[in-house]
PDB file of C-alpha atoms in Angstrom:
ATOM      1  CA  UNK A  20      -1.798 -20.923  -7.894  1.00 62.00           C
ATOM      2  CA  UNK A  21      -0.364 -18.266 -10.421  1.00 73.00           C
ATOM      3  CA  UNK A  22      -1.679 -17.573 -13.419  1.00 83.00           C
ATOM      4  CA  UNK A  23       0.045 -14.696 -13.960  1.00 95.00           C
ATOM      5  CA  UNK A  24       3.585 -14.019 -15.851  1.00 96.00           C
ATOM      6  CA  UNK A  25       5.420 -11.968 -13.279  1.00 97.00           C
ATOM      7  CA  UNK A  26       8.122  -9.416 -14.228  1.00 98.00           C
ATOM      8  CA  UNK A  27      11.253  -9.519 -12.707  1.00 97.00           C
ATOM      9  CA  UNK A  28      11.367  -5.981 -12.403  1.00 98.00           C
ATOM     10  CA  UNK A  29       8.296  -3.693 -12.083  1.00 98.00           C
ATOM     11  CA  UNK A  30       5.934  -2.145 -14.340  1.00 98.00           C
ATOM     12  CA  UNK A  31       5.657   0.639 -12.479  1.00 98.00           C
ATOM     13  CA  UNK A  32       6.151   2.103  -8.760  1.00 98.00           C
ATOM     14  CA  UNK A  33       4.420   4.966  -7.219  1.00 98.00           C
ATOM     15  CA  UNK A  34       6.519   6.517  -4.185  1.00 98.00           C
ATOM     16  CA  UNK A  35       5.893   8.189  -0.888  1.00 98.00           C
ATOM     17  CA  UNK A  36       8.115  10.719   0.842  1.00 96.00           C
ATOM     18  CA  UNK A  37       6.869  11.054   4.034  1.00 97.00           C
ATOM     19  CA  UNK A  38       8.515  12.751   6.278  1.00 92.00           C
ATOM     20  CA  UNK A  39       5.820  15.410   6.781  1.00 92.00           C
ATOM     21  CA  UNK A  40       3.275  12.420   7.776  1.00 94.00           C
ATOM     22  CA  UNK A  41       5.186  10.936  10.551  1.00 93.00           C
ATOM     23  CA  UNK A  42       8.848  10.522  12.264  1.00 93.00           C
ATOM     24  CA  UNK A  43      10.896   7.961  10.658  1.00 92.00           C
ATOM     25  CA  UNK A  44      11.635   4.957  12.405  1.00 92.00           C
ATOM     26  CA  UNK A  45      10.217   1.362  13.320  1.00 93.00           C
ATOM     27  CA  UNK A  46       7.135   2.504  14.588  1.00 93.00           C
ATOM     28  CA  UNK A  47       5.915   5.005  12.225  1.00 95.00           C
ATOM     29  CA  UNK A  48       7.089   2.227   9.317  1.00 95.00           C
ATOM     30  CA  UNK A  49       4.438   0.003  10.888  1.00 95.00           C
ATOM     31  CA  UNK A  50       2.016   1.816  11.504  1.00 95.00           C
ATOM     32  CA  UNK A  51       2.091   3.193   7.681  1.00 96.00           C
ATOM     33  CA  UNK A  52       2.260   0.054   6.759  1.00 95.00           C
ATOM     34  CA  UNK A  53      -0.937  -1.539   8.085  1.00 94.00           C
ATOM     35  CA  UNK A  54      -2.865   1.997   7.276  1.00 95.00           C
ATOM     36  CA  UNK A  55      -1.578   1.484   3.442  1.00 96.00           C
ATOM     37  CA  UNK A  56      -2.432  -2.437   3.320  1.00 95.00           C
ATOM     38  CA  UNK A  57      -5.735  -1.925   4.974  1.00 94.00           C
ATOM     39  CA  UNK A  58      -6.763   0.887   2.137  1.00 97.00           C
ATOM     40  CA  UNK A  59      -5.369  -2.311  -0.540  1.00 97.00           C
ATOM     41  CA  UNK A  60      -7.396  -4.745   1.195  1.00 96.00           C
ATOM     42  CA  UNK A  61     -10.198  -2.467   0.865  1.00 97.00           C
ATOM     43  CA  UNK A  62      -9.958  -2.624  -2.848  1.00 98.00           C
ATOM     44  CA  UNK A  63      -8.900  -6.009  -3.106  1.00 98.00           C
ATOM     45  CA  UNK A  64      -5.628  -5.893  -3.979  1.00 98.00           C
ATOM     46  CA  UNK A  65      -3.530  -6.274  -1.041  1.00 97.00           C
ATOM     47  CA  UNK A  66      -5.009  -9.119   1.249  1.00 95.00           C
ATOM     48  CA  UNK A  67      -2.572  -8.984   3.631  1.00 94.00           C
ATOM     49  CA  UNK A  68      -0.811 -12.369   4.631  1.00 95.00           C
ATOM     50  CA  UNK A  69       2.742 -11.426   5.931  1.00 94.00           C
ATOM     51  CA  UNK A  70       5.285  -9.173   6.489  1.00 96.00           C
ATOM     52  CA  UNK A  71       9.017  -9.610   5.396  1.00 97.00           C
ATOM     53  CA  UNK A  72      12.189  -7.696   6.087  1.00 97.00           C
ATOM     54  CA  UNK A  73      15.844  -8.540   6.236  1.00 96.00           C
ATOM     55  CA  UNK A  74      17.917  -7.723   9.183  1.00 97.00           C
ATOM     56  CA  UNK A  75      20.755  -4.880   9.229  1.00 95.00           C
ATOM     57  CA  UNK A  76      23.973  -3.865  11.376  1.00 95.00           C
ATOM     58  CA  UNK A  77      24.837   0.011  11.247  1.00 88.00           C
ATOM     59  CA  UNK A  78      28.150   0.002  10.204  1.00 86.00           C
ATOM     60  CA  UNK A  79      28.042  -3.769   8.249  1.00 87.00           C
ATOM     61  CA  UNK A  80      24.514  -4.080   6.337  1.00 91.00           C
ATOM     62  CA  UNK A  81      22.131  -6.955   5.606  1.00 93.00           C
ATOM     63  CA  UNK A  82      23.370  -9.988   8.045  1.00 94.00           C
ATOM     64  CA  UNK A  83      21.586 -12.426   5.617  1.00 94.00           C
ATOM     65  CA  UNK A  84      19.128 -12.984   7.537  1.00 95.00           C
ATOM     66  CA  UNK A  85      15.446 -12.406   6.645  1.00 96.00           C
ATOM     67  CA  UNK A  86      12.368 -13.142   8.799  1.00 96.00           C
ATOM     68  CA  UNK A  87       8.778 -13.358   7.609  1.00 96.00           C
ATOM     69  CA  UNK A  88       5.824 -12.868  10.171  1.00 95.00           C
ATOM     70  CA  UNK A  89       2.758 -14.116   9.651  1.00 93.00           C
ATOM     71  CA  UNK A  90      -0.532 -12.081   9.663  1.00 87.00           C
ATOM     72  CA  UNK A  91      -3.955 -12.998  10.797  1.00 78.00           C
ATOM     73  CA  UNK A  92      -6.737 -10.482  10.509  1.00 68.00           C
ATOM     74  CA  UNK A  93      -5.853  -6.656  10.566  1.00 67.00           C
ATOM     75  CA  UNK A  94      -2.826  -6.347  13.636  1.00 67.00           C
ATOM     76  CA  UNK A  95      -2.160  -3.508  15.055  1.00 79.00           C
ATOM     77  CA  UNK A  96       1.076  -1.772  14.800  1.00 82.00           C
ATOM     78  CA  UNK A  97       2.201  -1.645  18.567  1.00 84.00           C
ATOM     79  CA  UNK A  98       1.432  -5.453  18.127  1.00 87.00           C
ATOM     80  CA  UNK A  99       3.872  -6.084  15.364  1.00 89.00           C
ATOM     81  CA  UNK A 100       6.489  -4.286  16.725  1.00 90.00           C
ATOM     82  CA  UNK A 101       7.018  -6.510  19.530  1.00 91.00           C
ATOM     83  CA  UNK A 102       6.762  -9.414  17.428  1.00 92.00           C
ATOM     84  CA  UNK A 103       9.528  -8.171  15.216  1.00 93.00           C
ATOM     85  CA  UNK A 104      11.715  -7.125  18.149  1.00 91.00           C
ATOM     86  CA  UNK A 105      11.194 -10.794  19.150  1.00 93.00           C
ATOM     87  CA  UNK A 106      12.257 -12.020  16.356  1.00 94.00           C
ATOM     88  CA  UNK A 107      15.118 -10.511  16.685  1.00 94.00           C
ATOM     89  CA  UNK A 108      18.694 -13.175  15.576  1.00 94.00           C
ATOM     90  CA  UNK A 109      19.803 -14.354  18.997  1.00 92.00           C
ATOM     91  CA  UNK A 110      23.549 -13.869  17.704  1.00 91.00           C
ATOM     92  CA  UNK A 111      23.040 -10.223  16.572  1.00 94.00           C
ATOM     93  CA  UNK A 112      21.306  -8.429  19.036  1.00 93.00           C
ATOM     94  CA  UNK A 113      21.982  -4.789  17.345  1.00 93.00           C
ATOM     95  CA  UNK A 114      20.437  -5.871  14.516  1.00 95.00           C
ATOM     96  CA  UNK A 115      17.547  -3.844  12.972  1.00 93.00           C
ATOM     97  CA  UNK A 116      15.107  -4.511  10.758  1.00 95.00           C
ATOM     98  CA  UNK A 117      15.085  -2.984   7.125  1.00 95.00           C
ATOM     99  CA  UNK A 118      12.423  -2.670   4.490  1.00 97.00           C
ATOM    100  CA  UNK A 119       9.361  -3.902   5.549  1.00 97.00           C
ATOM    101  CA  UNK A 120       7.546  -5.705   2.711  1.00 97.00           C
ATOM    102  CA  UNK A 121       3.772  -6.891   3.505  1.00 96.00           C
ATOM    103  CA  UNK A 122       3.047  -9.459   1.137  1.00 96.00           C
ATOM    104  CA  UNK A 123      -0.441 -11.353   0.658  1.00 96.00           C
ATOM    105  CA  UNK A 124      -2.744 -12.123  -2.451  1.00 97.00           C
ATOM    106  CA  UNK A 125      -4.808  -9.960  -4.373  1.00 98.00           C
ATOM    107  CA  UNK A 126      -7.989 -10.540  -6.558  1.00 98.00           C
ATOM    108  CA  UNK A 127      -8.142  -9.352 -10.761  1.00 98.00           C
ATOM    109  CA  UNK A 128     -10.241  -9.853 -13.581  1.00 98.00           C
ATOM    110  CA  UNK A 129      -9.736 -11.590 -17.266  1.00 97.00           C
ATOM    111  CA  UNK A 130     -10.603 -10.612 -20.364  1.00 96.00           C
ATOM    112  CA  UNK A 131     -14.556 -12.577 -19.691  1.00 96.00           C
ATOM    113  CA  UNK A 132     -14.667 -10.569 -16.415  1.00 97.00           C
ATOM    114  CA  UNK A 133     -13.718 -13.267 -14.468  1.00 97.00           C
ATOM    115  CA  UNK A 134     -12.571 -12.884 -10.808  1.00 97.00           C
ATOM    116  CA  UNK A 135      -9.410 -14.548 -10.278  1.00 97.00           C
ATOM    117  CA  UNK A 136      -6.735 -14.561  -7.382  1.00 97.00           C
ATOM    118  CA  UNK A 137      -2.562 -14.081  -7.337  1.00 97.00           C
ATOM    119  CA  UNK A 138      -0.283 -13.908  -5.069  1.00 96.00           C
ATOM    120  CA  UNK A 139       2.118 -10.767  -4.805  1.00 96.00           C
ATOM    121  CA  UNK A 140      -0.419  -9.185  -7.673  1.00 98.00           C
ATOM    122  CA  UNK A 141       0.166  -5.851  -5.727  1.00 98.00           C
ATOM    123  CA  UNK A 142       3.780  -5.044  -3.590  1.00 97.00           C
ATOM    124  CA  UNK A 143       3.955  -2.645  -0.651  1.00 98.00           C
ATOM    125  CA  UNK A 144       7.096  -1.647   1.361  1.00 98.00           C
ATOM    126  CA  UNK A 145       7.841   0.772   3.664  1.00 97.00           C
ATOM    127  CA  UNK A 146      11.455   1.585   4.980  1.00 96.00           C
ATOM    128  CA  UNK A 147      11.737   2.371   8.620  1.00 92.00           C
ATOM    129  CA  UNK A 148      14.959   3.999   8.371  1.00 88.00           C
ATOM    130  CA  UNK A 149      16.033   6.290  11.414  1.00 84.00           C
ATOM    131  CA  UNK A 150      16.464   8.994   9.273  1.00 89.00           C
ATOM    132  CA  UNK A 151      13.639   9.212   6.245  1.00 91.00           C
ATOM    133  CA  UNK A 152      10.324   7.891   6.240  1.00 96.00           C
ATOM    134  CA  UNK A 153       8.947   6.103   2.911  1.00 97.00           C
ATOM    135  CA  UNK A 154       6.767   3.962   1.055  1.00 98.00           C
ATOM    136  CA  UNK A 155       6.675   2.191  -2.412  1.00 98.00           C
ATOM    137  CA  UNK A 156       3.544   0.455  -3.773  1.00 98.00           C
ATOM    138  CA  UNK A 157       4.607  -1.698  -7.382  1.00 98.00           C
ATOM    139  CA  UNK A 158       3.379  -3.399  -9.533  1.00 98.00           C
ATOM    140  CA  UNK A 159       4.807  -6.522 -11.895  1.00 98.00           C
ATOM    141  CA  UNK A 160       2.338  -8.069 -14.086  1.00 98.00           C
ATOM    142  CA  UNK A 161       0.871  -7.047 -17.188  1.00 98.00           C
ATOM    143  CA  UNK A 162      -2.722  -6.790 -16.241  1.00 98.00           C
ATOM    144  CA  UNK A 163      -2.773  -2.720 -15.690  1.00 98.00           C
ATOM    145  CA  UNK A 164      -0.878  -1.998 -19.116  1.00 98.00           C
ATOM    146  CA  UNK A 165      -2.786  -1.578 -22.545  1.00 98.00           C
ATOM    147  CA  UNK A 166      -0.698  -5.038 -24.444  1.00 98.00           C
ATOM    148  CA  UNK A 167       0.521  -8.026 -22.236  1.00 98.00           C
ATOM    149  CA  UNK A 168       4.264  -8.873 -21.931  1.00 98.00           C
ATOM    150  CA  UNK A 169       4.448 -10.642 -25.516  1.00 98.00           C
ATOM    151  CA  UNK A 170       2.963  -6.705 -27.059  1.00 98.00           C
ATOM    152  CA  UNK A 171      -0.475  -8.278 -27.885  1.00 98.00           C
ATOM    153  CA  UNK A 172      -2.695  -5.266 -26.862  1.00 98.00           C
ATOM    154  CA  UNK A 173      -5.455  -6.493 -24.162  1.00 98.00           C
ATOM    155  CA  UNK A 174      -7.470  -3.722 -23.587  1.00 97.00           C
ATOM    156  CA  UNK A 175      -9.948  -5.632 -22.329  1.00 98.00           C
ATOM    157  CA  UNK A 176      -7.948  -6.708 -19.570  1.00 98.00           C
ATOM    158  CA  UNK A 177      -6.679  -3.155 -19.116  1.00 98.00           C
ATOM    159  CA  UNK A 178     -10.216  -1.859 -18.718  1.00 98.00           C
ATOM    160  CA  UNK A 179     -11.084  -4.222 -15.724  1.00 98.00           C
ATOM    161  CA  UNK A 180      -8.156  -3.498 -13.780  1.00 98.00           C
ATOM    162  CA  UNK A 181      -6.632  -0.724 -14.724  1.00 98.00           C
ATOM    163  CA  UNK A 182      -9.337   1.731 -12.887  1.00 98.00           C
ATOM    164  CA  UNK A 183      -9.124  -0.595  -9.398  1.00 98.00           C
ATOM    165  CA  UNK A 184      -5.032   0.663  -9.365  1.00 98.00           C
ATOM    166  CA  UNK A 185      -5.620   4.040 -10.001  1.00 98.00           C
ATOM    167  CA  UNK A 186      -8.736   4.236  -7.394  1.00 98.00           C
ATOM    168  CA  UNK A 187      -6.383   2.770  -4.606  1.00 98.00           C
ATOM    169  CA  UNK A 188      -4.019   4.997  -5.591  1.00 98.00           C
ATOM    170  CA  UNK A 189      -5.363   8.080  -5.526  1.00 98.00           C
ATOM    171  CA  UNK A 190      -6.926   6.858  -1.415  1.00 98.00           C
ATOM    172  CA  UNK A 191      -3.439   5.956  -0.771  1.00 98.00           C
ATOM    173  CA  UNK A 192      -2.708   9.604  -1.715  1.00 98.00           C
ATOM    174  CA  UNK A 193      -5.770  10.860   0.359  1.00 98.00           C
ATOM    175  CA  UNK A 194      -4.558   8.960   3.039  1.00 97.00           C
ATOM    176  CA  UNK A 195      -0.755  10.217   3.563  1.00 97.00           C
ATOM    177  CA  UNK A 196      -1.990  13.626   2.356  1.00 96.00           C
ATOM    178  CA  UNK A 197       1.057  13.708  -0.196  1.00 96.00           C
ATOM    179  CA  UNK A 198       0.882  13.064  -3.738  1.00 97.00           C
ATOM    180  CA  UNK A 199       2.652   9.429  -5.304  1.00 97.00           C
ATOM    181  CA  UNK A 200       6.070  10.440  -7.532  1.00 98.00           C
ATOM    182  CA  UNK A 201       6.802   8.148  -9.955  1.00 98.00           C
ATOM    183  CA  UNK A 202       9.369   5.092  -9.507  1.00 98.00           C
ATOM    184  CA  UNK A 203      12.338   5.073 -11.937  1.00 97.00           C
ATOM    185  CA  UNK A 204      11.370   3.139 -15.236  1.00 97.00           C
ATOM    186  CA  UNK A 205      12.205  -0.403 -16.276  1.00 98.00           C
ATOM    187  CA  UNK A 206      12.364  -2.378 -19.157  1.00 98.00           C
ATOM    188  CA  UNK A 207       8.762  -3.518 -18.179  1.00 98.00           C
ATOM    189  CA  UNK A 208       7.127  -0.378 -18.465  1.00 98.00           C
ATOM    190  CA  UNK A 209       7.099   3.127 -16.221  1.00 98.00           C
ATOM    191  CA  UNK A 210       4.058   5.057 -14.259  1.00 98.00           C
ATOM    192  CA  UNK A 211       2.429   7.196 -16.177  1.00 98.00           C
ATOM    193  CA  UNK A 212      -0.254   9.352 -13.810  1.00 98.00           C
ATOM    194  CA  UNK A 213      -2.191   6.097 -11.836  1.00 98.00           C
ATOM    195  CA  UNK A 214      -1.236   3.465 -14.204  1.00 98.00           C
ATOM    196  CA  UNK A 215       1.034   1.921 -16.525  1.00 98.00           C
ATOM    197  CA  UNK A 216       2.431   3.638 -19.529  1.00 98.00           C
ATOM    198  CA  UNK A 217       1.226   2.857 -23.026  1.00 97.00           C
ATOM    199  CA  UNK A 218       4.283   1.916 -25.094  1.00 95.00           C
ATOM    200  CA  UNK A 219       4.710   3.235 -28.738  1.00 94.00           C
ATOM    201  CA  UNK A 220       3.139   0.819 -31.097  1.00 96.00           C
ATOM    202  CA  UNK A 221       4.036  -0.575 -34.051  1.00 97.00           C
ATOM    203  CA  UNK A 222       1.385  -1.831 -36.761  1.00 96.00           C
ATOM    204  CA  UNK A 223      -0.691  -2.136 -33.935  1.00 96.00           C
ATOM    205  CA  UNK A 224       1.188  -4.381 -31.295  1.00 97.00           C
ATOM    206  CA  UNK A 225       3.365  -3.032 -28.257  1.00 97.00           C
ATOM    207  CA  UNK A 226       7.196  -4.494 -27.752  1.00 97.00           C
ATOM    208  CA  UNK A 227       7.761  -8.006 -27.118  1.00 97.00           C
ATOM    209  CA  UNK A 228       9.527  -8.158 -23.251  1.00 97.00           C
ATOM    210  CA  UNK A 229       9.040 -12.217 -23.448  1.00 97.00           C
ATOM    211  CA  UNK A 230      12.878 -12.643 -23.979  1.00 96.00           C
ATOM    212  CA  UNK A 231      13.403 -11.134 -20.288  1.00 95.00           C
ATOM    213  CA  UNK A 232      10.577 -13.401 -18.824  1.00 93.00           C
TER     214      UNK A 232
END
């Protein structure tokens, strides 16, 4: 069960142009994607559950239609893309599938160091567009910032999680051999480096973001 308050928007987004690691398309989309979520798992962050997309037509767009596919263990990419091609909408059979999202739980600390669990605490998506290859890793909670979402600072908090992120990170990086650019900011914070900005304080106590909660 979450604990968590979860943005509606994201904290901050590191993003992957990758092009130079492999061809666009399905494929390449899935097998980035269970290299990236294995690394997450591997710093308990990511522990990989499912994988959601929403179906396109060239020429139309999303058909409304979005599929999630269980995961058990660690599949293998050739695996999932027959499972997605069979999952195909029987009354749209040039459909294609879009973003690839891989959603699971993750694990965190509190303030007392103790390990707790949340779902979604860590998003990963990959587009498998024909023409560009890339990935997004987000976050939406208020766990890797220096105050929580109401401005009360938490460093506490920060300190026990905030180092996990940036680790993953920076093997995510190792991994596609191409540094992480920075997602466009929010009103819930911007990257900054491996984590989450620090905002300007005021007599000690960060901006209150409750009211968009």
């Amino acid at each position: 069960m979450s604990i968590l308050m979860r943005a509606p928007q994201e904290c901050a987004s590191w993003e992957w142009e990758l092009d130079s690691f492999a061809p666009p398309g399905i494929d390449s989309a899935l097998m980035v994607a269970t290299r990236m979520s294995g690394l997450l798992r591997e710093h308990r962050l990511l522990e990989p559950s499912g994988i959601e997309w929403k179906w396109l037509v060239f020429g139309r767009g999303s058909i409304g239609v979005t599929t999630k596919l269980a995961l058990r263990g660690t599949p293998e990419a050739v695996e999932l893309a027959q499972k997605i091609q069979e999952c195909r909408p029987a009354g749209f059979p040039n459909a294609e599938p879009g973003v690839l999202t891989v959603v699971g739980r993750g694990k965190w600390f509190d303030a007392e160091g103790k390990e707790r669990v949340e779902p979604d605490l860590v998003s990963l998506t990959v587009d498998p567009d024909e023409r560009h290859l890339a990935a997004e890793v987000a976050v939406f909670h208020d766990i890797w910032g220096y105050c929580d979402f109401s401005g009360t600072p938490h460093p506490e908090v920060q300190k026990r999680n905030a180092p996990r992120l940036a680790a993953a990170l920076q093997a995510l990086e190792s991994l596609l051999g191409t540094a992480a650019q920075p997602g466009d900011p929010t009103y819930f914070g911007r990257a900054e480096g491996y984590g989450v900005e620090t905002p300007d304080l005021i007599d000690g106590r960060g901006p209150d973001l409750t009211d968009m909660l």
